[in-house]
PDB file of C-alpha atoms in Angstrom:
ATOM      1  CA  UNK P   1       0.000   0.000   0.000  1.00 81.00           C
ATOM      2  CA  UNK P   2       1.490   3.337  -0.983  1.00 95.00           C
ATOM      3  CA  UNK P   3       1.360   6.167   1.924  1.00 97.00           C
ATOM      4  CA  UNK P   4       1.442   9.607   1.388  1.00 98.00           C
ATOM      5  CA  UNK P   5       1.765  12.093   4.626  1.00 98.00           C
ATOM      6  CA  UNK P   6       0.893  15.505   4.150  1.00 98.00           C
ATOM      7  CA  UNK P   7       1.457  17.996   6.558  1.00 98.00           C
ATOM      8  CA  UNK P   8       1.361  21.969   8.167  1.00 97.00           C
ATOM      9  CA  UNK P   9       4.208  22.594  10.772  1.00 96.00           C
ATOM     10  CA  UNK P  10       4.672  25.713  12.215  1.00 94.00           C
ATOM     11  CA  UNK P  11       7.550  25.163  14.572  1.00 93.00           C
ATOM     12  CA  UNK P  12       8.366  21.713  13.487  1.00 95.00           C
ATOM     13  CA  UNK P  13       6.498  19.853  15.763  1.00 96.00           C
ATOM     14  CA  UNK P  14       4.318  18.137  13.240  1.00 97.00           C
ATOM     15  CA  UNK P  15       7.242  17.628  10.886  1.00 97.00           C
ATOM     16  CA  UNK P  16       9.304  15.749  13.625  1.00 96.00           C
ATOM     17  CA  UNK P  17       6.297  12.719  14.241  1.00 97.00           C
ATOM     18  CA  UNK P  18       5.775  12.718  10.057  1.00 98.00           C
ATOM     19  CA  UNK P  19       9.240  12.367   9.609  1.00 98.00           C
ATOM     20  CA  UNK P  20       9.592   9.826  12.134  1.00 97.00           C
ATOM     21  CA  UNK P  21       6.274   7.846  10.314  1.00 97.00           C
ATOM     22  CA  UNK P  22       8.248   8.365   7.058  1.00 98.00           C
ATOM     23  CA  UNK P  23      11.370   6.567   8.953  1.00 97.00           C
ATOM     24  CA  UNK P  24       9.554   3.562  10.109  1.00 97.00           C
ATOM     25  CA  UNK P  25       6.718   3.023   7.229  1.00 97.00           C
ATOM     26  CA  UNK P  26       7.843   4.881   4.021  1.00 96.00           C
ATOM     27  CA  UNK P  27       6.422   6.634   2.068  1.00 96.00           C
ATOM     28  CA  UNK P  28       5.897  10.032   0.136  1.00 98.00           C
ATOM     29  CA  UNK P  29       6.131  13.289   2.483  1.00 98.00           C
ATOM     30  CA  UNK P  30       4.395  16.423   1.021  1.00 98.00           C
ATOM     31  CA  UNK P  31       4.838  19.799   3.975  1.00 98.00           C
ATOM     32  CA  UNK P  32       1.877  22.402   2.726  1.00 98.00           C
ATOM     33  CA  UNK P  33       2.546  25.861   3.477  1.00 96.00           C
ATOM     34  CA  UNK P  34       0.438  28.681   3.623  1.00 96.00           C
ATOM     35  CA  UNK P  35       1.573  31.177   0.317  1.00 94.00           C
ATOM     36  CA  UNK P  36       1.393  33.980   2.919  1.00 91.00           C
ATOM     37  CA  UNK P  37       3.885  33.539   5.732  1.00 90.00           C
ATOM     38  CA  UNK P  38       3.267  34.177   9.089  1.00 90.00           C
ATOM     39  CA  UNK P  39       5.177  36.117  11.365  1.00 90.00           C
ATOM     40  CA  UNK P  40       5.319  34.778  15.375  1.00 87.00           C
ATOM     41  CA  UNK P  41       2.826  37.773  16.138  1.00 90.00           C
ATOM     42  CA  UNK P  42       0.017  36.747  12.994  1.00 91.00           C
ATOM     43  CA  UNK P  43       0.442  33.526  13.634  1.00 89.00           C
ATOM     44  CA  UNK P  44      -0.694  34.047  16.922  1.00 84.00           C
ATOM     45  CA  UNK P  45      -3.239  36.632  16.149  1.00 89.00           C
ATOM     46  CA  UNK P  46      -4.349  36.019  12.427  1.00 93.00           C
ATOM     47  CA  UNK P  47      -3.639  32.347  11.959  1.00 93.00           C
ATOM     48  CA  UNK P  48      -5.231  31.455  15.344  1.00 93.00           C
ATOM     49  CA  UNK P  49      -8.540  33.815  14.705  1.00 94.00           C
ATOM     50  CA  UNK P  50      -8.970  31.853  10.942  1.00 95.00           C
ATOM     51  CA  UNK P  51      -8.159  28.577  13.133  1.00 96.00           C
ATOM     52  CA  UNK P  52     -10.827  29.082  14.951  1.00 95.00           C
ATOM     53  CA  UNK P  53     -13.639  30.038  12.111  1.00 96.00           C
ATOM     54  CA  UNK P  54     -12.242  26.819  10.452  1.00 96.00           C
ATOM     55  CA  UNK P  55     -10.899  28.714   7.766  1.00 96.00           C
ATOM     56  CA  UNK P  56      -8.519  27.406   4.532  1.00 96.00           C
ATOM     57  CA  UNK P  57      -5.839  29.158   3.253  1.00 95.00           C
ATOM     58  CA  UNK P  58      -4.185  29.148  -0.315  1.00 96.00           C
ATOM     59  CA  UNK P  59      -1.190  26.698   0.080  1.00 97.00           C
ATOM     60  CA  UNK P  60       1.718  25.403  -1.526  1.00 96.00           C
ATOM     61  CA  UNK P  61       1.115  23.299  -3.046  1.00 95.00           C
ATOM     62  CA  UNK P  62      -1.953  24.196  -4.819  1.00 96.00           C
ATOM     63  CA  UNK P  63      -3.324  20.977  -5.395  1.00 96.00           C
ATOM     64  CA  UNK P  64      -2.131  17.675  -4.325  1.00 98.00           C
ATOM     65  CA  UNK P  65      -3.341  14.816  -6.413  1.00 98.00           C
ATOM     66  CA  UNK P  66      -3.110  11.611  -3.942  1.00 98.00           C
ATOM     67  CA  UNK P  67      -4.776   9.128  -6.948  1.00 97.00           C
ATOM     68  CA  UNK P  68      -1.213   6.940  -6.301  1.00 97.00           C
ATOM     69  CA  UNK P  69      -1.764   6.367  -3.089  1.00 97.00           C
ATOM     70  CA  UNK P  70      -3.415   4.172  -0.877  1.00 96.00           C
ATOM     71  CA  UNK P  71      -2.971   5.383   2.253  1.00 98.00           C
ATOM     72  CA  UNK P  72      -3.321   9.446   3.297  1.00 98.00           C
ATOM     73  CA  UNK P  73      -1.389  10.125   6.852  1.00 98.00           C
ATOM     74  CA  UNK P  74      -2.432  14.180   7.663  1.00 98.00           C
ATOM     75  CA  UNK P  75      -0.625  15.916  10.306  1.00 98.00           C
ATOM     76  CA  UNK P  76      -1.769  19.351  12.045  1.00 98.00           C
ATOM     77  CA  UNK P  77      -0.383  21.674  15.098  1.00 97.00           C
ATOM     78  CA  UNK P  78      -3.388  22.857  16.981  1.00 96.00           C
ATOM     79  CA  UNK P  79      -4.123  26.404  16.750  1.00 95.00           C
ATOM     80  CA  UNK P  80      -7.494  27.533  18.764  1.00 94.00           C
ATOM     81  CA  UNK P  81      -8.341  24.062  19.699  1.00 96.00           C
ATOM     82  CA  UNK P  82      -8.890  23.317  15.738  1.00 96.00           C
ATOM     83  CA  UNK P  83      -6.480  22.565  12.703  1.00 97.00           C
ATOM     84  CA  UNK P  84      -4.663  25.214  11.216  1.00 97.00           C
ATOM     85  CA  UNK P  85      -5.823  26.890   8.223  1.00 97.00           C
ATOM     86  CA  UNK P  86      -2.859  25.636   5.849  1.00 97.00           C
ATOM     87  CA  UNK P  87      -3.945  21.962   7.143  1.00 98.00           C
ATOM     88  CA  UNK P  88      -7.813  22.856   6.035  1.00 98.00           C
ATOM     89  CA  UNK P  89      -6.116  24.397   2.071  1.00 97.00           C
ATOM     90  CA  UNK P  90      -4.409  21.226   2.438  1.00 98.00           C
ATOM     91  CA  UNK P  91      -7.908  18.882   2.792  1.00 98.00           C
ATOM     92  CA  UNK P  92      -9.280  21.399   0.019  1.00 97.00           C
ATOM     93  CA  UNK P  93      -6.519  21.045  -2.459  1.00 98.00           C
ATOM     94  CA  UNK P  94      -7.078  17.130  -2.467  1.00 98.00           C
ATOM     95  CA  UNK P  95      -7.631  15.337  -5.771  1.00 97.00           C
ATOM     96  CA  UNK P  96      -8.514  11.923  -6.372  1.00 97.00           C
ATOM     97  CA  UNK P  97      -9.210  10.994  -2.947  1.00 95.00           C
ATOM     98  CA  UNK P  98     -12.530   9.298  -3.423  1.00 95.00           C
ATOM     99  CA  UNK P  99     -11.706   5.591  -1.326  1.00 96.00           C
ATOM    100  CA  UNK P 100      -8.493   6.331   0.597  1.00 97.00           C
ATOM    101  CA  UNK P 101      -7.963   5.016   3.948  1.00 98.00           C
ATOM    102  CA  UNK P 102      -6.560   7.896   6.161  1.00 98.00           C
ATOM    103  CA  UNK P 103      -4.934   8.289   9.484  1.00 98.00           C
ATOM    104  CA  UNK P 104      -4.782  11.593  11.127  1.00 98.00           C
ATOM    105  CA  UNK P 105      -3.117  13.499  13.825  1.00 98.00           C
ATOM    106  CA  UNK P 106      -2.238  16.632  15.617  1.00 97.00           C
ATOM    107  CA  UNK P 107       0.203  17.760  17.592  1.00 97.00           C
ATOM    108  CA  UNK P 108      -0.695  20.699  20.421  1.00 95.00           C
ATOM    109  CA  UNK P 109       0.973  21.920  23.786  1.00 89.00           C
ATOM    110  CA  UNK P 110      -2.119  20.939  25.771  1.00 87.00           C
ATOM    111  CA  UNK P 111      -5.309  20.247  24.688  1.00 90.00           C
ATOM    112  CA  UNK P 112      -6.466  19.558  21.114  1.00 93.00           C
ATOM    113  CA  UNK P 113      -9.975  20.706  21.116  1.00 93.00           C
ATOM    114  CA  UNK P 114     -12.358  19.544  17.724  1.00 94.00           C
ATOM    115  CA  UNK P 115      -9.161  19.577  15.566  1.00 96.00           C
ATOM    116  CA  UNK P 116      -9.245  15.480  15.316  1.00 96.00           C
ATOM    117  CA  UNK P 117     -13.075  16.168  14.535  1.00 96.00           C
ATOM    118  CA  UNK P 118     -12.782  18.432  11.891  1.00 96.00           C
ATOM    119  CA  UNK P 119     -10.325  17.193   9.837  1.00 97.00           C
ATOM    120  CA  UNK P 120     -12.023  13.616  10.130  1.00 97.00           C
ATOM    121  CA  UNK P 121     -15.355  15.582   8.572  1.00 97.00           C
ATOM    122  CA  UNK P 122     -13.457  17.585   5.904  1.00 97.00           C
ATOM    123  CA  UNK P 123     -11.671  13.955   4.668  1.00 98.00           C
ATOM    124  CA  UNK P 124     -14.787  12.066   4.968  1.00 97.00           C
ATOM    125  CA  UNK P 125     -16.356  14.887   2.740  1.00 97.00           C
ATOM    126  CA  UNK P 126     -13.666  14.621  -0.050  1.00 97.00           C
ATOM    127  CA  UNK P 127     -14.177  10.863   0.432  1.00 98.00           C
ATOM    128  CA  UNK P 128     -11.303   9.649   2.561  1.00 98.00           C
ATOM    129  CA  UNK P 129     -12.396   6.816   5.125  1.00 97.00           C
ATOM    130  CA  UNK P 130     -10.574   8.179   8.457  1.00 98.00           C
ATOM    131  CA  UNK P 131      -9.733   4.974  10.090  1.00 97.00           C
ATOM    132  CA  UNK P 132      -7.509   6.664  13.250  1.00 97.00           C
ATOM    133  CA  UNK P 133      -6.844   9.473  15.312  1.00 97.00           C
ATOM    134  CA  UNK P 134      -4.384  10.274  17.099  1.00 97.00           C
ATOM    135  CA  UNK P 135      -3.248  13.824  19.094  1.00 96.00           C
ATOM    136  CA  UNK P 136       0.016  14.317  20.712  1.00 96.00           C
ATOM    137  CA  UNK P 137       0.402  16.778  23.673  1.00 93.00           C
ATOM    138  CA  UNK P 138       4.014  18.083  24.953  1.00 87.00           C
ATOM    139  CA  UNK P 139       3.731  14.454  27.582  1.00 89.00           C
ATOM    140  CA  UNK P 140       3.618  12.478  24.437  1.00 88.00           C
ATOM    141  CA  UNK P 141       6.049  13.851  22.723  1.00 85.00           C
ATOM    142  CA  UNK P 142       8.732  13.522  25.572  1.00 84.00           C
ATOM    143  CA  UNK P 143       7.639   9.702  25.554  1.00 83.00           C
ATOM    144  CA  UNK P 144       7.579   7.643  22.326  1.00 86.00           C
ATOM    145  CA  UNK P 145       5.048   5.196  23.364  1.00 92.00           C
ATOM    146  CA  UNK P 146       2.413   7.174  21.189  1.00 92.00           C
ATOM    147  CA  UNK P 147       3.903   8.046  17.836  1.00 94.00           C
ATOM    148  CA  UNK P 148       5.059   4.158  17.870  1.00 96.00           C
ATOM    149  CA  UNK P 149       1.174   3.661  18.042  1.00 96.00           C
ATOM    150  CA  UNK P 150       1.049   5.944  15.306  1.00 97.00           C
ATOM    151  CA  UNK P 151       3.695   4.037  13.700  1.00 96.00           C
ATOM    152  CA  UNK P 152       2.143   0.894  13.947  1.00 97.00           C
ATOM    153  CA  UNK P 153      -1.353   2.355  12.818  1.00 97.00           C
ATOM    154  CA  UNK P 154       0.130   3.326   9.770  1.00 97.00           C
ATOM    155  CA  UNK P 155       2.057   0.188   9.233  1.00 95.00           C
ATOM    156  CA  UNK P 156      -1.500  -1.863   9.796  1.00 94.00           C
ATOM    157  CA  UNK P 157      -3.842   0.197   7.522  1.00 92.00           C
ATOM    158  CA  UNK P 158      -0.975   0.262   5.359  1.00 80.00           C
ATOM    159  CA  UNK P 159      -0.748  -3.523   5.545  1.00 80.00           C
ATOM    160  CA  UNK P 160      -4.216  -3.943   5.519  1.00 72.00           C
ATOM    161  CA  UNK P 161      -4.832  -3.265   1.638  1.00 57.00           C
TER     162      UNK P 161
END
């Protein structure tokens, strides 16, 4: 089954737990970013306000066709106790996504609020069945026991097809 893990990370948080899923499973890594940066101050203020109206923003890439893969692994920080609006560009820019299997997860320094839920409605909308969830606080990060639960996720739904 080929994997594909697509992903927003602001302070490279996210990036370190899809690069480690890239390590143990494989796979293609594609990082969105928003085509307007963000300073520390509108992230904060801007980034965090269109967080929380579930808002996408334009990203690069524009579109991301996924109709090689099998498998759709979508990483997120939490910003306002949602996904961040390069994450929801990111759900909107998917093509051919109609069957996938998907795993999903977030990354936030406390609690992760209806991010997991959102992003499981915007993939199931496009098509994707969402078939885990997982969210990583600063605890879970310090202590591997999680992503290696992410790890093997991805290496069963992987395995499962």
């Amino acid at each position: 089954m080929k994997t594909c893990i697509i992903f927003h990370s602001y302070t490279g948080i996210t990036r370190g737990v899809a690069e480690q899923v890239q390590a143990a499973c494989g796979g293609d890594m594609i990082e969105v970013k928003p085509r307007q940066k963000y300073s520390t101050l509108t992230a904060y203020t801007v980034g965090c306000l269109r967080a929380r109206n579930e808002e996408a923003e334009p990203i690069e890439p524009a579109y991301i066709d996924v109709a090689g893969y099998d498998l759709l692994v979508i990483g997120t920080p939490v910003w306002a106790f949602k996904s961040t609006p390069a994450v929801n560009g990111a759900i909107n820019a998917l093509e051919h996504c109609d069957g996938k299997k998907g795993i999903i997860f977030a990354t936030c320094g406390g609690k992760a609020g209806d991010t997991t839920a959102i992003l499981k409605r915007a993939l199931t909308e496009k098509g994707v069945d969402v078939m885990r969830e997982f969210v990583f606080d600063r605890k879970d990060l310090s202590d591997d026991t999680k992503v290696k639960a992410l790890i093997e996720a991805v290496r069963t739904v992987g395995n499962a097809g």
